[in-house]
Amino acid sequence: MIPVENKKVVIVGASSGIGKALSHMFSDKGAIVYLVSRTKEKLEAVQKELKGKSYVFTMDMLNDSSVEETFEKIGHFDYLSISAVADETKLMSPIKSMSNTIAHRGMEKFWGTFNVTRAASKYINQDGAIVVTSSISIYRPSKNGASIMNAASAAVATYSKSLALEIAPVRVNIIAPGVVGTGVWTEQEKESYKEWGKNTLPIKHLGKPEELAYAYYSTLTNPYMTGSIISVDGGLTMI
Ligand SMILES: NC(=O)c1ccc[n+]([C@@H]2O[C@H](COP(=O)([O-])OP(=O)(O)OC[C@H]3O[C@@H](n4cnc5c(N)ncnc54)[C@H](OP(=O)(O)O)[C@@H]3O)[C@@H](O)[C@H]2O)c1
């Protein structure tokens, strides 16, 4: 295993789901974790659970000056993970009746990824790495109003490959999650996806945040990976 002790790891979206699981994983292995999202209380609750050294930074990834200030404060660092999004499933709408507001908000995940990686590129160490979050929907588009959500994930993936070329030797990889039991779903939706996972997916269960976090950890620490899109979907694309 590549040692991560005392590596500085910035996790945007650390207060919930995949980002929270990844924060635990790096902290358990001795990394210094920078927990980032919009809500101080949620981040402090995660911080209390961590064994190692960590810092809390509140930042809205859609506010470019807040993003620039945060990275200026953090300074040089080694690894960056972005798994932040808000209201994603609430912004679904059929194309014919989609308002401009919904259409533009649907691209927030892309703009957040852009703002964060632009600021981070100035401070990341040359042997460092970035992992961003797309979705399995880039291969298997979900329907029922998900067109802009799917397009945002495709934009994240293609932008991040260009970024990988532009800021090399810093590595940039992309994770394409399938359905995972995280904060993007209501408790009721999670329950119904649990049943769906058990009955439909080849691996017979809904994805867990920790199962995704393994993939994020491994792409960040593997020195020979860059520009890759990794599907972690329980076999969803095969069925
Ligand atoms: N879960 C799935 O089934 C699934 C499937 C495919 C793709 N994905 C992708 O996975 C990512 C979401 O990860 P997750 O499932 O772990 O979601 P999650 O549990 O809802 O976590 C989202 C995180 O983003 C933070 N956040 C939201 N808006 C933010 C902003 N403007 N600035 C900074 N932080 C912000 C939230 O914290 P605060 O509220 O404190 O800001 C939270 O920590 C998205 O890219 C989504 O498209 C998820």
GROMACS .gro file of C-alpha atoms and ligand atoms in nm:
model
  287
    1MET     CA    1   0.000   0.000   0.000
    2ILE     CA    2   0.111   0.357  -0.072
    3PRO     CA    3   0.167   0.529   0.268
    4VAL     CA    4  -0.060   0.830   0.331
    5GLU     CA    5   0.061   0.919   0.679
    6ASN     CA    6   0.074   1.299   0.716
    7LYS     CA    7  -0.046   1.350   0.359
    8LYS     CA    8  -0.280   1.650   0.337
    9VAL     CA    9  -0.617   1.542   0.195
   10VAL     CA   10  -0.892   1.792   0.107
   11ILE     CA   11  -1.240   1.638   0.091
   12VAL     CA   12  -1.517   1.856  -0.055
   13GLY     CA   13  -1.848   1.700   0.049
   14ALA     CA   14  -1.699   1.558   0.370
   15SER     CA   15  -2.013   1.604   0.579
   16SER     CA   16  -2.212   1.320   0.422
   17GLY     CA   17  -2.213   1.002   0.212
   18ILE     CA   18  -1.906   0.920   0.006
   19GLY     CA   19  -1.700   1.218   0.131
   20LYS     CA   20  -1.766   1.128   0.493
   21ALA     CA   21  -1.667   0.763   0.438
   22LEU     CA   22  -1.350   0.875   0.257
   23SER     CA   23  -1.262   1.113   0.543
   24HIS     CA   24  -1.274   0.817   0.784
   25MET     CA   25  -1.062   0.603   0.552
   26PHE     CA   26  -0.780   0.859   0.516
   27SER     CA   27  -0.793   0.957   0.883
   28ASP     CA   28  -0.768   0.592   0.995
   29LYS     CA   29  -0.449   0.564   0.789
   30GLY     CA   30  -0.284   0.870   0.945
   31ALA     CA   31  -0.353   1.139   0.683
   32ILE     CA   32  -0.435   1.499   0.778
   33VAL     CA   33  -0.790   1.555   0.659
   34TYR     CA   34  -0.944   1.890   0.557
   35LEU     CA   35  -1.320   1.850   0.589
   36VAL     CA   36  -1.504   2.086   0.351
   37SER     CA   37  -1.872   2.157   0.280
   38ARG     CA   38  -2.126   2.435   0.347
   39THR     CA   39  -2.237   2.332   0.699
   40LYS     CA   40  -2.006   2.375   0.999
   41GLU     CA   41  -2.216   2.167   1.241
   42LYS     CA   42  -2.226   1.865   1.010
   43LEU     CA   43  -1.851   1.886   0.947
   44GLU     CA   44  -1.775   1.918   1.320
   45ALA     CA   45  -1.986   1.608   1.386
   46VAL     CA   46  -1.770   1.414   1.136
   47GLN     CA   47  -1.453   1.564   1.285
   48LYS     CA   48  -1.549   1.431   1.630
   49GLU     CA   49  -1.562   1.077   1.489
   50LEU     CA   50  -1.212   1.095   1.335
   51LYS     CA   51  -0.910   0.960   1.519
   52GLY     CA   52  -0.642   1.167   1.344
   53LYS     CA   53  -0.564   1.533   1.281
   54SER     CA   54  -0.833   1.719   1.086
   55TYR     CA   55  -0.953   2.071   1.007
   56VAL     CA   56  -1.299   2.203   0.922
   57PHE     CA   57  -1.352   2.457   0.642
   58THR     CA   58  -1.696   2.583   0.542
   59MET     CA   59  -1.717   2.673   0.176
   60ASP     CA   60  -1.985   2.694  -0.094
   61MET     CA   61  -1.830   2.542  -0.407
   62LEU     CA   62  -2.061   2.762  -0.621
   63ASN     CA   63  -1.914   3.081  -0.476
   64ASP     CA   64  -1.582   3.121  -0.654
   65SER     CA   65  -1.436   3.375  -0.411
   66SER     CA   66  -1.523   3.151  -0.113
   67VAL     CA   67  -1.351   2.862  -0.294
   68GLU     CA   68  -1.038   3.068  -0.372
   69GLU     CA   69  -1.017   3.189  -0.010
   70THR     CA   70  -1.050   2.836   0.127
   71PHE     CA   71  -0.765   2.698  -0.084
   72GLU     CA   72  -0.549   3.000  -0.003
   73LYS     CA   73  -0.600   2.922   0.368
   74ILE     CA   74  -0.533   2.548   0.324
   75GLY     CA   75  -0.215   2.611   0.122
   76HIS     CA   76  -0.018   2.327  -0.036
   77PHE     CA   77  -0.175   1.983  -0.014
   78ASP     CA   78  -0.152   1.633  -0.167
   79TYR     CA   79  -0.495   1.491  -0.250
   80LEU     CA   80  -0.837   1.637  -0.336
   81SER     CA   81  -1.171   1.456  -0.355
   82ILE     CA   82  -1.492   1.623  -0.476
   83SER     CA   83  -1.825   1.448  -0.414
   84ALA     CA   84  -2.038   1.755  -0.341
   85VAL     CA   85  -2.382   1.821  -0.480
   86ALA     CA   86  -2.710   1.963  -0.345
   87ASP     CA   87  -3.073   1.910  -0.444
   88GLU     CA   88  -2.965   1.697  -0.740
   89THR     CA   89  -3.267   1.468  -0.748
   90LYS     CA   90  -3.506   1.757  -0.671
   91LEU     CA   91  -3.393   1.935  -0.988
   92MET     CA   92  -3.523   1.668  -1.223
   93SER     CA   93  -3.772   1.783  -1.483
   94PRO     CA   94  -3.906   1.673  -1.823
   95ILE     CA   95  -3.725   1.865  -2.101
   96LYS     CA   96  -4.041   2.010  -2.259
   97SER     CA   97  -4.140   2.188  -1.939
   98MET     CA   98  -3.795   2.252  -1.789
   99SER     CA   99  -3.747   2.610  -1.668
  100ASN     CA  100  -3.421   2.797  -1.729
  101THR     CA  101  -3.368   2.808  -1.353
  102ILE     CA  102  -3.386   2.431  -1.317
  103ALA     CA  103  -3.171   2.380  -1.627
  104HIS     CA  104  -2.898   2.611  -1.495
  105ARG     CA  105  -2.915   2.473  -1.140
  106GLY     CA  106  -2.883   2.123  -1.285
  107MET     CA  107  -2.529   2.212  -1.398
  108GLU     CA  108  -2.417   2.319  -1.047
  109LYS     CA  109  -2.220   2.000  -0.996
  110PHE     CA  110  -2.009   2.089  -1.301
  111TRP     CA  111  -1.957   2.452  -1.196
  112GLY     CA  112  -1.866   2.343  -0.843
  113THR     CA  113  -1.612   2.096  -0.981
  114PHE     CA  114  -1.470   2.368  -1.205
  115ASN     CA  115  -1.443   2.629  -0.926
  116VAL     CA  116  -1.281   2.384  -0.685
  117THR     CA  117  -1.033   2.231  -0.930
  118ARG     CA  118  -0.935   2.573  -1.067
  119ALA     CA  119  -0.848   2.699  -0.719
  120ALA     CA  120  -0.694   2.369  -0.607
  121SER     CA  121  -0.465   2.346  -0.913
  122LYS     CA  122  -0.263   2.640  -0.777
  123TYR     CA  123  -0.185   2.466  -0.448
  124ILE     CA  124  -0.174   2.090  -0.514
  125ASN     CA  125   0.171   1.928  -0.492
  126GLN     CA  126   0.311   1.798  -0.822
  127ASP     CA  127   0.296   1.434  -0.705
  128GLY     CA  128  -0.062   1.488  -0.584
  129ALA     CA  129  -0.395   1.374  -0.725
  130ILE     CA  130  -0.758   1.478  -0.768
  131VAL     CA  131  -1.067   1.258  -0.786
  132VAL     CA  132  -1.401   1.396  -0.905
  133THR     CA  133  -1.750   1.248  -0.916
  134SER     CA  134  -1.943   1.179  -1.234
  135SER     CA  135  -2.215   0.912  -1.254
  136ILE     CA  136  -2.290   0.580  -1.420
  137SER     CA  137  -2.560   0.776  -1.605
  138ILE     CA  138  -2.293   0.890  -1.854
  139TYR     CA  139  -2.304   0.531  -1.989
  140ARG     CA  140  -2.659   0.438  -1.898
  141PRO     CA  141  -2.862   0.761  -1.893
  142SER     CA  142  -3.145   0.756  -1.644
  143LYS     CA  143  -3.472   0.892  -1.781
  144ASN     CA  144  -3.772   1.063  -1.616
  145GLY     CA  145  -3.635   1.416  -1.605
  146ALA     CA  146  -3.266   1.340  -1.548
  147SER     CA  147  -3.134   1.492  -1.874
  148ILE     CA  148  -2.951   1.789  -1.721
  149MET     CA  149  -2.829   1.582  -1.426
  150ASN     CA  150  -2.681   1.332  -1.676
  151ALA     CA  151  -2.528   1.614  -1.882
  152ALA     CA  152  -2.362   1.763  -1.572
  153SER     CA  153  -2.196   1.427  -1.500
  154ALA     CA  154  -2.075   1.399  -1.860
  155ALA     CA  155  -1.936   1.754  -1.840
  156VAL     CA  156  -1.751   1.668  -1.517
  157ALA     CA  157  -1.595   1.360  -1.681
  158THR     CA  158  -1.481   1.529  -2.003
  159TYR     CA  159  -1.360   1.845  -1.828
  160SER     CA  160  -1.160   1.635  -1.581
  161LYS     CA  161  -0.982   1.443  -1.856
  162SER     CA  162  -0.872   1.776  -2.008
  163LEU     CA  163  -0.764   1.887  -1.662
  164ALA     CA  164  -0.557   1.568  -1.627
  165LEU     CA  165  -0.364   1.662  -1.942
  166GLU     CA  166  -0.333   2.027  -1.850
  167ILE     CA  167  -0.206   1.994  -1.493
  168ALA     CA  168   0.002   1.674  -1.535
  169PRO     CA  169   0.200   1.530  -1.359
  170VAL     CA  170  -0.078   1.595  -1.106
  171ARG     CA  171  -0.318   1.305  -1.163
  172VAL     CA  172  -0.694   1.346  -1.213
  173ASN     CA  173  -0.940   1.056  -1.214
  174ILE     CA  174  -1.316   1.028  -1.232
  175ILE     CA  175  -1.548   0.797  -1.040
  176ALA     CA  176  -1.882   0.701  -1.195
  177PRO     CA  177  -2.101   0.574  -0.908
  178GLY     CA  178  -2.410   0.364  -0.953
  179VAL     CA  179  -2.688   0.396  -0.695
  180VAL     CA  180  -2.548   0.449  -0.345
  181GLY     CA  181  -2.730   0.493  -0.012
  182THR     CA  182  -2.627   0.851   0.068
  183GLY     CA  183  -2.775   1.195   0.139
  184VAL     CA  184  -2.885   1.245  -0.222
  185TRP     CA  185  -3.184   1.023  -0.142
  186THR     CA  186  -3.461   1.057   0.118
  187GLU     CA  187  -3.487   0.776   0.377
  188GLN     CA  188  -3.792   0.645   0.190
  189GLU     CA  189  -3.608   0.643  -0.144
  190LYS     CA  190  -3.313   0.465   0.020
  191GLU     CA  191  -3.543   0.191   0.151
  192SER     CA  192  -3.693   0.133  -0.191
  193TYR     CA  193  -3.347   0.133  -0.356
  194LYS     CA  194  -3.234  -0.124  -0.097
  195GLU     CA  195  -3.507  -0.359  -0.221
  196TRP     CA  196  -3.420  -0.278  -0.582
  197GLY     CA  197  -3.050  -0.348  -0.518
  198LYS     CA  198  -3.125  -0.678  -0.350
  199ASN     CA  199  -3.354  -0.794  -0.630
  200THR     CA  200  -3.192  -0.639  -0.937
  201LEU     CA  201  -2.818  -0.580  -0.909
  202PRO     CA  202  -2.575  -0.867  -0.981
  203ILE     CA  203  -2.405  -0.802  -0.642
  204LYS     CA  204  -2.747  -0.812  -0.467
  205HIS     CA  205  -2.725  -0.499  -0.256
  206LEU     CA  206  -2.746  -0.121  -0.279
  207GLY     CA  207  -2.407   0.054  -0.289
  208LYS     CA  208  -2.265   0.168   0.046
  209PRO     CA  209  -2.068   0.494   0.081
  210GLU     CA  210  -1.765   0.296   0.212
  211GLU     CA  211  -1.766   0.079  -0.101
  212LEU     CA  212  -1.737   0.392  -0.314
  213ALA     CA  213  -1.476   0.545  -0.083
  214TYR     CA  214  -1.241   0.249  -0.153
  215ALA     CA  215  -1.237   0.346  -0.520
  216TYR     CA  216  -1.172   0.714  -0.442
  217TYR     CA  217  -0.890   0.616  -0.206
  218SER     CA  218  -0.734   0.386  -0.460
  219THR     CA  219  -0.742   0.631  -0.753
  220LEU     CA  220  -0.596   0.906  -0.534
  221THR     CA  221  -0.306   0.692  -0.416
  222ASN     CA  222  -0.224   0.488  -0.731
  223PRO     CA  223   0.069   0.670  -0.901
  224TYR     CA  224  -0.004   0.510  -1.241
  225MET     CA  225  -0.365   0.622  -1.279
  226THR     CA  226  -0.473   0.939  -1.452
  227GLY     CA  227  -0.759   1.037  -1.684
  228SER     CA  228  -0.947   0.718  -1.598
  229ILE     CA  229  -1.321   0.689  -1.549
  230ILE     CA  230  -1.390   0.414  -1.295
  231SER     CA  231  -1.742   0.269  -1.271
  232VAL     CA  232  -1.841   0.151  -0.925
  233ASP     CA  233  -2.198   0.040  -0.977
  234GLY     CA  234  -2.260  -0.315  -0.849
  235GLY     CA  235  -2.287  -0.433  -1.210
  236LEU     CA  236  -2.566  -0.192  -1.310
  237THR     CA  237  -2.423  -0.124  -1.657
  238MET     CA  238  -2.434  -0.497  -1.741
  239ILE     CA  239  -2.805  -0.547  -1.683
  240LIG     N1  240  -2.565   0.855  -0.421
  240LIG     C1  241  -2.591   0.813  -0.544
  240LIG     O1  242  -2.677   0.726  -0.569
  240LIG     C2  243  -2.513   0.870  -0.659
  240LIG     C3  244  -2.524   0.809  -0.786
  240LIG     C4  245  -2.453   0.862  -0.893
  240LIG     C5  246  -2.372   0.973  -0.874
  240LIG     N2  247  -2.363   1.030  -0.749
  240LIG     C6  248  -2.280   1.149  -0.733
  240LIG     O2  249  -2.214   1.147  -0.605
  240LIG     C7  250  -2.202   1.283  -0.560
  240LIG     C8  251  -2.277   1.301  -0.429
  240LIG     O3  252  -2.216   1.227  -0.329
  240LIG     P1  253  -2.303   1.156  -0.216
  240LIG     O4  254  -2.389   1.057  -0.284
  240LIG     O5  255  -2.209   1.113  -0.111
  240LIG     O6  256  -2.400   1.276  -0.166
  240LIG     P2  257  -2.439   1.338  -0.024
  240LIG     O7  258  -2.440   1.233   0.082
  240LIG     O8  259  -2.565   1.413  -0.048
  240LIG     O9  260  -2.320   1.441   0.007
  240LIG     C9  261  -2.312   1.563  -0.064
  240LIG    C10  262  -2.210   1.653   0.006
  240LIG    O10  263  -2.198   1.772  -0.069
  240LIG    C11  264  -2.196   1.884   0.020
  240LIG     N3  265  -2.239   2.000  -0.057
  240LIG    C12  266  -2.359   2.018  -0.120
  240LIG     N4  267  -2.359   2.134  -0.185
  240LIG    C13  268  -2.239   2.191  -0.165
  240LIG    C14  269  -2.181   2.315  -0.206
  240LIG     N5  270  -2.247   2.402  -0.285
  240LIG     N6  271  -2.055   2.343  -0.166
  240LIG    C15  272  -1.987   2.258  -0.087
  240LIG     N7  273  -2.036   2.140  -0.044
  240LIG    C16  274  -2.161   2.108  -0.082
  240LIG    C17  275  -2.290   1.841   0.131
  240LIG    O11  276  -2.267   1.905   0.255
  240LIG     P3  277  -2.336   2.043   0.304
  240LIG    O12  278  -2.482   2.023   0.295
  240LIG    O13  279  -2.281   2.055   0.442
  240LIG    O14  280  -2.284   2.148   0.213
  240LIG    C18  281  -2.249   1.693   0.147
  240LIG    O15  282  -2.133   1.685   0.228
  240LIG    C19  283  -2.265   1.370  -0.669
  240LIG    O16  284  -2.165   1.410  -0.761
  240LIG    C20  285  -2.364   1.275  -0.733
  240LIG    O17  286  -2.397   1.312  -0.866
  240LIG    C21  287  -2.430   0.981  -0.642
   0.00000   0.00000   0.00000
